[in-house]
PDB file of C-alpha atoms and ligand atoms in Angstrom:
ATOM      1  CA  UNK A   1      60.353 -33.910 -24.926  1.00  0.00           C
ATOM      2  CA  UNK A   2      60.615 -30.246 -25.259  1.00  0.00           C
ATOM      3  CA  UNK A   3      57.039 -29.757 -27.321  1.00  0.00           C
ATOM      4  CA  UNK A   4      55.820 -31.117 -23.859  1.00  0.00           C
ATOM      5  CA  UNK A   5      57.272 -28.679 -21.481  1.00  0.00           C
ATOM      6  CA  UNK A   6      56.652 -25.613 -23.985  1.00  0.00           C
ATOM      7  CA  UNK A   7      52.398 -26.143 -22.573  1.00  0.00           C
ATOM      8  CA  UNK A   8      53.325 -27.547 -19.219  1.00  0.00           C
ATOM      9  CA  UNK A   9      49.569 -27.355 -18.001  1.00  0.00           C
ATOM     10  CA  UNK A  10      48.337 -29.756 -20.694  1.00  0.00           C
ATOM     11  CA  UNK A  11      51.679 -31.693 -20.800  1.00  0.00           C
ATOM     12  CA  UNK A  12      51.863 -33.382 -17.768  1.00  0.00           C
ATOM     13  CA  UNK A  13      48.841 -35.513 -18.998  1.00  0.00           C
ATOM     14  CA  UNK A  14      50.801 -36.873 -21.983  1.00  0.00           C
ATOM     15  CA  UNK A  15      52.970 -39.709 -21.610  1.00  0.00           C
ATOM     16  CA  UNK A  16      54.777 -38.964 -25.493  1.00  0.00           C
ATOM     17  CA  UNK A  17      55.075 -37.124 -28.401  1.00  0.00           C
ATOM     18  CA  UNK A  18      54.185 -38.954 -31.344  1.00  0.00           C
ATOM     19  CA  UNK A  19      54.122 -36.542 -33.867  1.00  0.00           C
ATOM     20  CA  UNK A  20      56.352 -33.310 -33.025  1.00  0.00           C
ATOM     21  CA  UNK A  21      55.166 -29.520 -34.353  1.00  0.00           C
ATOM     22  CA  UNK A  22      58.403 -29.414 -36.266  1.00  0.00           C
ATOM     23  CA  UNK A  23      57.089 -32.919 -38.502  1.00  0.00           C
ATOM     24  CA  UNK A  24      53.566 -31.781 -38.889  1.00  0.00           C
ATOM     25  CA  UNK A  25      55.272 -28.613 -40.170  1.00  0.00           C
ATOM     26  CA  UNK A  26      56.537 -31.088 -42.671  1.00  0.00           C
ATOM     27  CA  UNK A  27      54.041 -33.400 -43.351  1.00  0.00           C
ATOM     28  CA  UNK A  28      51.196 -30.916 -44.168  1.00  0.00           C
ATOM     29  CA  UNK A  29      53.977 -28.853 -46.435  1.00  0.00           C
ATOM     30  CA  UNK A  30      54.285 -32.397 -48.349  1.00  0.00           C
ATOM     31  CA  UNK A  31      50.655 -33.036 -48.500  1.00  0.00           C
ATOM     32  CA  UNK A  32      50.000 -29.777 -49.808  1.00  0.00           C
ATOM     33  CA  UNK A  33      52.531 -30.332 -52.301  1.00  0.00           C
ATOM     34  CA  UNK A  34      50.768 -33.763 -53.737  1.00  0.00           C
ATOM     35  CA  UNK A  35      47.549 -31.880 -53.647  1.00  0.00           C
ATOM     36  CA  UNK A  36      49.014 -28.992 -55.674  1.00  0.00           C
ATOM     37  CA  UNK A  37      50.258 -31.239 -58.048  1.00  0.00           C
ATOM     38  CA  UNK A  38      47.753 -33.649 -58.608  1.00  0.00           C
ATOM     39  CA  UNK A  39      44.896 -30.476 -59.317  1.00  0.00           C
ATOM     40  CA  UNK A  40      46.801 -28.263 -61.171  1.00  0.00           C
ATOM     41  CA  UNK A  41      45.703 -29.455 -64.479  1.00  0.00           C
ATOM     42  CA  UNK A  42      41.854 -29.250 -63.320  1.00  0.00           C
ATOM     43  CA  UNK A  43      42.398 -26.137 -61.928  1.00  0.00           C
ATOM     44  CA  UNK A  44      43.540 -24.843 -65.226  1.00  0.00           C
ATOM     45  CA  UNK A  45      40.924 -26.291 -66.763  1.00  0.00           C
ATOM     46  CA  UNK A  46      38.668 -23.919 -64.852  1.00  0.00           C
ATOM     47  CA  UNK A  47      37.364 -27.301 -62.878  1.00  0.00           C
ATOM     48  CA  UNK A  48      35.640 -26.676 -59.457  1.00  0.00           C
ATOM     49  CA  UNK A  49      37.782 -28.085 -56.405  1.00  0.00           C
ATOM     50  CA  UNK A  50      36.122 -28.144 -53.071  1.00  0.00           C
ATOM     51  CA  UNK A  51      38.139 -29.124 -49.921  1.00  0.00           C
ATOM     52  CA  UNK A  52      36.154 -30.540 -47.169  1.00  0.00           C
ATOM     53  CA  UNK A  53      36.445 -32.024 -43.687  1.00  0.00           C
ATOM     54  CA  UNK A  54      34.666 -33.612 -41.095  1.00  0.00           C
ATOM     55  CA  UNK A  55      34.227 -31.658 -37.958  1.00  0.00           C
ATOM     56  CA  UNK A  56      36.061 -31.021 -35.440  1.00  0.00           C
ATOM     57  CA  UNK A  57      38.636 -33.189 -35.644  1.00  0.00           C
ATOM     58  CA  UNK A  58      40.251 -31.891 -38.540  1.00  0.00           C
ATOM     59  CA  UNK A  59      39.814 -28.267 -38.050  1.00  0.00           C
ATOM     60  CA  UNK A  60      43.173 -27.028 -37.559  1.00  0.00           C
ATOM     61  CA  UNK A  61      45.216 -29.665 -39.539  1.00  0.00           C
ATOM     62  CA  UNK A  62      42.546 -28.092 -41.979  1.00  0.00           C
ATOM     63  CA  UNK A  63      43.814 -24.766 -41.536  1.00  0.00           C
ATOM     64  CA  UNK A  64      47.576 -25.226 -41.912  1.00  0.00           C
ATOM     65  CA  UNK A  65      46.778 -27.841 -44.842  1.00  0.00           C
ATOM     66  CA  UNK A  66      44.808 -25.552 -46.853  1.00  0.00           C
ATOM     67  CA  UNK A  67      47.350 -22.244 -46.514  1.00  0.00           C
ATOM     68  CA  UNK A  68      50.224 -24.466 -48.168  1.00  0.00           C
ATOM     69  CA  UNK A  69      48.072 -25.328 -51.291  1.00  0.00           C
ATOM     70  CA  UNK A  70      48.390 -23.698 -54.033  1.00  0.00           C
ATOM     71  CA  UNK A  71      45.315 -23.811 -55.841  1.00  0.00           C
ATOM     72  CA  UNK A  72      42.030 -22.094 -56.109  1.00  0.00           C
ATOM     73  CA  UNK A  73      39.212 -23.720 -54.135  1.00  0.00           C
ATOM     74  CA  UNK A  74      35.965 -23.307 -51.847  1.00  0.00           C
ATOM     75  CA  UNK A  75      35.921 -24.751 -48.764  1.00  0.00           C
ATOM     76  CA  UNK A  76      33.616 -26.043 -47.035  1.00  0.00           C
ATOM     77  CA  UNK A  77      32.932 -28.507 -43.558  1.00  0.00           C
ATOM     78  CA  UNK A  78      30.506 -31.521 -42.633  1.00  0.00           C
ATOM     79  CA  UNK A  79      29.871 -33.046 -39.588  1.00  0.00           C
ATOM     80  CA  UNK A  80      29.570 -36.725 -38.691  1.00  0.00           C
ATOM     81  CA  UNK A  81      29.064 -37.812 -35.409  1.00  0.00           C
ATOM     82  CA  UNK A  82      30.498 -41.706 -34.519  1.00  0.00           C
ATOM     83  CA  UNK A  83      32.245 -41.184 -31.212  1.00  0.00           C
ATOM     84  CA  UNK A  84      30.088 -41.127 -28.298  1.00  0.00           C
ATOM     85  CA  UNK A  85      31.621 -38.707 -25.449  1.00  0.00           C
ATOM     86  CA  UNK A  86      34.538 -39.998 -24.067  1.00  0.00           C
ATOM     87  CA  UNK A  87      34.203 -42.940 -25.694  1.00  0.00           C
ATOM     88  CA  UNK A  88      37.372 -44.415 -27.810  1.00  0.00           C
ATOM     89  CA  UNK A  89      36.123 -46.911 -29.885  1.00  0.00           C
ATOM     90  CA  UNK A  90      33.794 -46.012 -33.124  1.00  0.00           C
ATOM     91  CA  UNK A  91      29.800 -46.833 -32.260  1.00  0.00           C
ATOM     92  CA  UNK A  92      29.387 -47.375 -36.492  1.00  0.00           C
ATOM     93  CA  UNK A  93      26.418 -45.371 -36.937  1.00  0.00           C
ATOM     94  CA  UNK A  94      27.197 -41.873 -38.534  1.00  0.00           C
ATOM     95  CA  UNK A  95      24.987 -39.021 -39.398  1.00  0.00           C
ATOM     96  CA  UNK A  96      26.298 -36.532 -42.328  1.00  0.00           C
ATOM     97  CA  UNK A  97      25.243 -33.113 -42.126  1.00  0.00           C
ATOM     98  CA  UNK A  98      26.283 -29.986 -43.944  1.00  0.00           C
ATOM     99  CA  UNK A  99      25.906 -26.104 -43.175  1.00  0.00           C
ATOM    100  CA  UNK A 100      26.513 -25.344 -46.554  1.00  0.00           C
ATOM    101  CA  UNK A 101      24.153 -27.325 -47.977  1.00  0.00           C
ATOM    102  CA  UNK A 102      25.090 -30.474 -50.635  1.00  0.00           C
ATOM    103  CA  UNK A 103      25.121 -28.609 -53.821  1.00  0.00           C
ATOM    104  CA  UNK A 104      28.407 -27.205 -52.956  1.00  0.00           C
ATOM    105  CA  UNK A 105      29.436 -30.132 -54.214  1.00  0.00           C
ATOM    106  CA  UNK A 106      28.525 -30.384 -57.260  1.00  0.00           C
ATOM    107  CA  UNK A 107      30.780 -30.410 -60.506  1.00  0.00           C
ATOM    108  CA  UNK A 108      33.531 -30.251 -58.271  1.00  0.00           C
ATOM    109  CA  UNK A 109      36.822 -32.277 -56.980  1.00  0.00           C
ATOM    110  CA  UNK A 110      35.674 -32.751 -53.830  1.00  0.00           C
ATOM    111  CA  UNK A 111      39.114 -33.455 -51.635  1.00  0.00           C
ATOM    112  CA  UNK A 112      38.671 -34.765 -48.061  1.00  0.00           C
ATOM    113  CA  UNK A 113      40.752 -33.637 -45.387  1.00  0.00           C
ATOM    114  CA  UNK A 114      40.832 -35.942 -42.182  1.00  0.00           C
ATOM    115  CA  UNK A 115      42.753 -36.103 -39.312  1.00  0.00           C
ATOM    116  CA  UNK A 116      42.877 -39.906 -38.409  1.00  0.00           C
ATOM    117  CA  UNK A 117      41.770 -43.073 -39.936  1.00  0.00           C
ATOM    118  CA  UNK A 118      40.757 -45.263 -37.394  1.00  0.00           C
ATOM    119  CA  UNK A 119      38.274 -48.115 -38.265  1.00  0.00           C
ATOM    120  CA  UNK A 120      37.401 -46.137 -41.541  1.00  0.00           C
ATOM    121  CA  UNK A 121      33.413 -46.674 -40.613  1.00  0.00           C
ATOM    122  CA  UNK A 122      32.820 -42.974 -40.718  1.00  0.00           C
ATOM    123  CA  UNK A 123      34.821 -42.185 -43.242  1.00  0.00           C
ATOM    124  CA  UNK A 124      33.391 -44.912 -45.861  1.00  0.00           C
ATOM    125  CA  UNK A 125      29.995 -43.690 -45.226  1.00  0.00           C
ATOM    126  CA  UNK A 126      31.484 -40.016 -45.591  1.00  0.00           C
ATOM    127  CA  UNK A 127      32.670 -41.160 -48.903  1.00  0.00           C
ATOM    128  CA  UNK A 128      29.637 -43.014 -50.246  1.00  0.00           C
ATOM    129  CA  UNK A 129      27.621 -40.030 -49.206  1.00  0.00           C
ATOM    130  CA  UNK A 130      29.623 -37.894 -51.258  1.00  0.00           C
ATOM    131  CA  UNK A 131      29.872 -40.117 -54.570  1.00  0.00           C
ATOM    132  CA  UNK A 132      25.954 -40.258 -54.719  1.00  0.00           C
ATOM    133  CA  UNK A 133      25.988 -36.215 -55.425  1.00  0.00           C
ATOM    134  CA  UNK A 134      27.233 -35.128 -58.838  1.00  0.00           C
ATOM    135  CA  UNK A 135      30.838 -34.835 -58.454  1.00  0.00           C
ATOM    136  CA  UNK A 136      33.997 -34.849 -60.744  1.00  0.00           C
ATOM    137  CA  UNK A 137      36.377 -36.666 -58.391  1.00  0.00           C
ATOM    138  CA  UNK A 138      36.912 -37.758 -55.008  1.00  0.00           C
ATOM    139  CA  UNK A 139      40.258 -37.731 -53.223  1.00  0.00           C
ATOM    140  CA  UNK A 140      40.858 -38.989 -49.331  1.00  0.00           C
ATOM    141  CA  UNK A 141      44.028 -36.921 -47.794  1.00  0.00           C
ATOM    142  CA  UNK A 142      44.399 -38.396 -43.910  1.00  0.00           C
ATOM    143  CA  UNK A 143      46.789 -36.725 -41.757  1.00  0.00           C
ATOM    144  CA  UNK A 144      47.168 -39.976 -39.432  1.00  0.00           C
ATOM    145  CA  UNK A 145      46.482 -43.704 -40.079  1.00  0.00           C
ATOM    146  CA  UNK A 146      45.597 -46.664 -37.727  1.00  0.00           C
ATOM    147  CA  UNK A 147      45.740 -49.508 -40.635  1.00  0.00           C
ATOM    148  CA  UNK A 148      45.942 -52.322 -37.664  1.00  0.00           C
ATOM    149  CA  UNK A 149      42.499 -50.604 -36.636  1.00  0.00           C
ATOM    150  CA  UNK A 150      40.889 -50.802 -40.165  1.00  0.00           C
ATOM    151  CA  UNK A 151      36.945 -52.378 -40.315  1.00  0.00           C
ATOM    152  CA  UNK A 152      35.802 -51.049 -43.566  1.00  0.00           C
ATOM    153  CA  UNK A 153      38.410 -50.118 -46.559  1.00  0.00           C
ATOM    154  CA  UNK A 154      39.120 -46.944 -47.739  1.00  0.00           C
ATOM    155  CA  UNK A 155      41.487 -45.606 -50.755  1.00  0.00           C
ATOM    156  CA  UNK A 156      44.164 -43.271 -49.153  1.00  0.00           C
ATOM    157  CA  UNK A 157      45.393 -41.014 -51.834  1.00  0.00           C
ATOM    158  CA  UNK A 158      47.605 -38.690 -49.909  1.00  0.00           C
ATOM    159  CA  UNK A 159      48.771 -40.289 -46.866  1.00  0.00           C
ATOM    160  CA  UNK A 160      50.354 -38.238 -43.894  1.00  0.00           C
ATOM    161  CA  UNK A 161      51.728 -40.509 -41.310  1.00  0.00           C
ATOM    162  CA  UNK A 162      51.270 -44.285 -40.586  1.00  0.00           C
ATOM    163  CA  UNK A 163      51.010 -44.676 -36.495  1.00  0.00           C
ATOM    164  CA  UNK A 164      50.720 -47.677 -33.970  1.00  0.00           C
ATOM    165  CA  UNK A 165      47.436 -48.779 -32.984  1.00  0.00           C
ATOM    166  CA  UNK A 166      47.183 -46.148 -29.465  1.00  0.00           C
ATOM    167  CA  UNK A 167      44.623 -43.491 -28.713  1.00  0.00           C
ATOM    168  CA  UNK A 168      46.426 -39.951 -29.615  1.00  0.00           C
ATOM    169  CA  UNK A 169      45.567 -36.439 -28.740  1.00  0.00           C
ATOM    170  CA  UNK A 170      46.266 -32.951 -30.082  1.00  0.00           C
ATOM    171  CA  UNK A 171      46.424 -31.011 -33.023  1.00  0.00           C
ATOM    172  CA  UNK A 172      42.289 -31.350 -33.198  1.00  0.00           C
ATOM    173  CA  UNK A 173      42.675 -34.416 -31.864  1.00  0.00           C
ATOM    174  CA  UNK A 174      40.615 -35.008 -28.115  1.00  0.00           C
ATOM    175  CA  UNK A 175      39.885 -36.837 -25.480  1.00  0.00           C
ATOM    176  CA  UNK A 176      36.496 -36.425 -24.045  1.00  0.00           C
ATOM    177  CA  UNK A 177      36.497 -33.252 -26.370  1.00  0.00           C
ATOM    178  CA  UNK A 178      39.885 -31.848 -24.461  1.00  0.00           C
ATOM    179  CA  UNK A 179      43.279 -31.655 -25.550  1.00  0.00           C
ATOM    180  CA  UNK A 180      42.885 -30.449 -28.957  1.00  0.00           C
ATOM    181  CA  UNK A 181      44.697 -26.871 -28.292  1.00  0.00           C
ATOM    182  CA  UNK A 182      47.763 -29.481 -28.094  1.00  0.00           C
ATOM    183  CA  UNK A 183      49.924 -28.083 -31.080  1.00  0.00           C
ATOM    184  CA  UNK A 184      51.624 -31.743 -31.341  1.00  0.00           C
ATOM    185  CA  UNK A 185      50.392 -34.874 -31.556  1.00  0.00           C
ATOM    186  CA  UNK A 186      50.594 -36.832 -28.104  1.00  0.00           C
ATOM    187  CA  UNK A 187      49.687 -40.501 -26.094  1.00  0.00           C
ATOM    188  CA  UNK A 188      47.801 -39.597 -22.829  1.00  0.00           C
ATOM    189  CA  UNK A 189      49.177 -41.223 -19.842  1.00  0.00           C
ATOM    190  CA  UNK A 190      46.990 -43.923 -18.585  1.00  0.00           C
ATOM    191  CA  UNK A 191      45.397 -42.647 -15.236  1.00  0.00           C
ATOM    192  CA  UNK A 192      43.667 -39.879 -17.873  1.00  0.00           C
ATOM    193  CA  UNK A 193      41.355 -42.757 -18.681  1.00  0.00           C
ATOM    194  CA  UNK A 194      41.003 -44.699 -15.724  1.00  0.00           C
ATOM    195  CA  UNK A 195      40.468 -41.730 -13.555  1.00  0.00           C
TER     196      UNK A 195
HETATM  197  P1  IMP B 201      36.541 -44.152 -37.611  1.00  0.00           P
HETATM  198  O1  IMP B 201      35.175 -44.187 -38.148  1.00  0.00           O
HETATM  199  O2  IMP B 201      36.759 -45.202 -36.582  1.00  0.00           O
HETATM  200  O3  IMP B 201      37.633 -44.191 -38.672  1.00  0.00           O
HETATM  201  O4  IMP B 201      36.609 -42.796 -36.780  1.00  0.00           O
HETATM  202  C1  IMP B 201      37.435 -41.764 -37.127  1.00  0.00           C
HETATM  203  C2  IMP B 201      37.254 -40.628 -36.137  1.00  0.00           C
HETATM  204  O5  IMP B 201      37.406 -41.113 -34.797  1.00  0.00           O
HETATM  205  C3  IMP B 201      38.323 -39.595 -36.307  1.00  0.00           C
HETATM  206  O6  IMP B 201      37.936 -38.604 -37.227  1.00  0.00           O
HETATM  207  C4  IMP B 201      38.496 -39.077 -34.902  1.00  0.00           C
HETATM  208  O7  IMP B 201      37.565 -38.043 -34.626  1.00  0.00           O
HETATM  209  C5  IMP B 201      38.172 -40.257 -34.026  1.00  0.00           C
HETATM  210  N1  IMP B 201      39.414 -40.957 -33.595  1.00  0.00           N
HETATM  211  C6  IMP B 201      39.903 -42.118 -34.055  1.00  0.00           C
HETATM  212  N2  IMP B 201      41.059 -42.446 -33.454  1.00  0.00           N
HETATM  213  C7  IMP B 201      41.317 -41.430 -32.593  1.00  0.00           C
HETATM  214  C8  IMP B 201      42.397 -41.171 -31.683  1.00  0.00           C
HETATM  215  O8  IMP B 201      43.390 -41.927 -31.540  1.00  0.00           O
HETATM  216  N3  IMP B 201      42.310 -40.025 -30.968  1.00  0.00           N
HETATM  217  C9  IMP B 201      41.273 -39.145 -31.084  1.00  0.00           C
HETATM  218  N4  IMP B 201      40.238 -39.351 -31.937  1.00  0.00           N
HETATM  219  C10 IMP B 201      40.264 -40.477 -32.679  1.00  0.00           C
HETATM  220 MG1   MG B 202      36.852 -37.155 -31.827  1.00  0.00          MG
END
């Protein structure tokens, strides 16, 4: 209870903590550590290695994530857009787009950095999207996962934390694009929604 009171202005719209600072802290430092391991070899090989992420979701698990790896890589961010505003349920029709361009891609590991699996739409079409450009590998890291929520299947390879099936906020994480200055990872009380 006391990640809620340290931002009482936000906190008195969330009804729990699900995920505290103190076990993101953790998770990302154990994430980081699979990712380490699993591309050190390729990295010594002189193999390109390009994380990625889908805005904005992901942005600042992102940015902790990437500071515990180890590794050299390029980074660079997509967008998708699935969720209508306000909306919490996935509409299934995603658009990919790139700043960066595509090529960036190319002849690397591409790992993908997300901050919840939900249905997995967006993220399977992220994935196919990616496989059709010339890449070594592919690799899915998800901070948070819905299983109960699944529609379309997606490989996990680095797995943060398995949560119920409820609507969270935080940590990049919003509602309505708010609440993602949260540094944990919360439920919003009900009367946010119905209000
Ligand atoms: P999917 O296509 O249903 O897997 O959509 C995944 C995206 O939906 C995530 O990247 C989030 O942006 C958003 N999303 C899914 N569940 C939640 C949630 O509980 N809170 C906030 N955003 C969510
Ligand atoms: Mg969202």
């Amino acid at each position: 209870m006391d990640d809620i009171l340290k931002m009482p202005n936000l906190g008195k719209d969330i009804l729990k903590v699900l995920v505290s600072e103190k076990e993101l802290d953790e998770i990302t430092s154990r994430l980081a550590r699979e990712i380490t391991e699993k591309f050190k070899a390729p990295a010594e090989r002189g193999e390109k290695i390009v994380m990625t992420a889908v805005l904005n979701g992901a942005v600042i698990f992102f940015s902790d994530i990437i500071r515990k790896i180890d590794l050299p890589f390029e980074i660079a961010f997509m967008t998708a857009s699935s969720y209508g505003k306000g909306a919490t349920v996935s509409s299934g029709n995603v658009k990919i787009d790139m700043p960066r361009g595509f090529d960036v891609f190319r002849n690397a590991h591409v790992v993908i950095l997300e901050d919840i699996l939900d249905s997995g739409n967006t993220l399977s079409k992220v994935m196919e999207f990616i496989k059709t450009k010339d890449i070594l590998s592919i690799s899915l890291c998800a901070l948070l996962d819905k299983p109960e929520r699944r529609k379309t299947h997606v490989d996990v390879d680095f797995s943060g934390k398995v949560i119920p099936d409820e609507f969270v906020v935080g940590y990049g994480l919003d509602y309505s694009e708010m609440y993602r200055n949260l540094p944990y990872i919360g439920v919003l009380k009900p009367e946010i929604y119905n209000s």
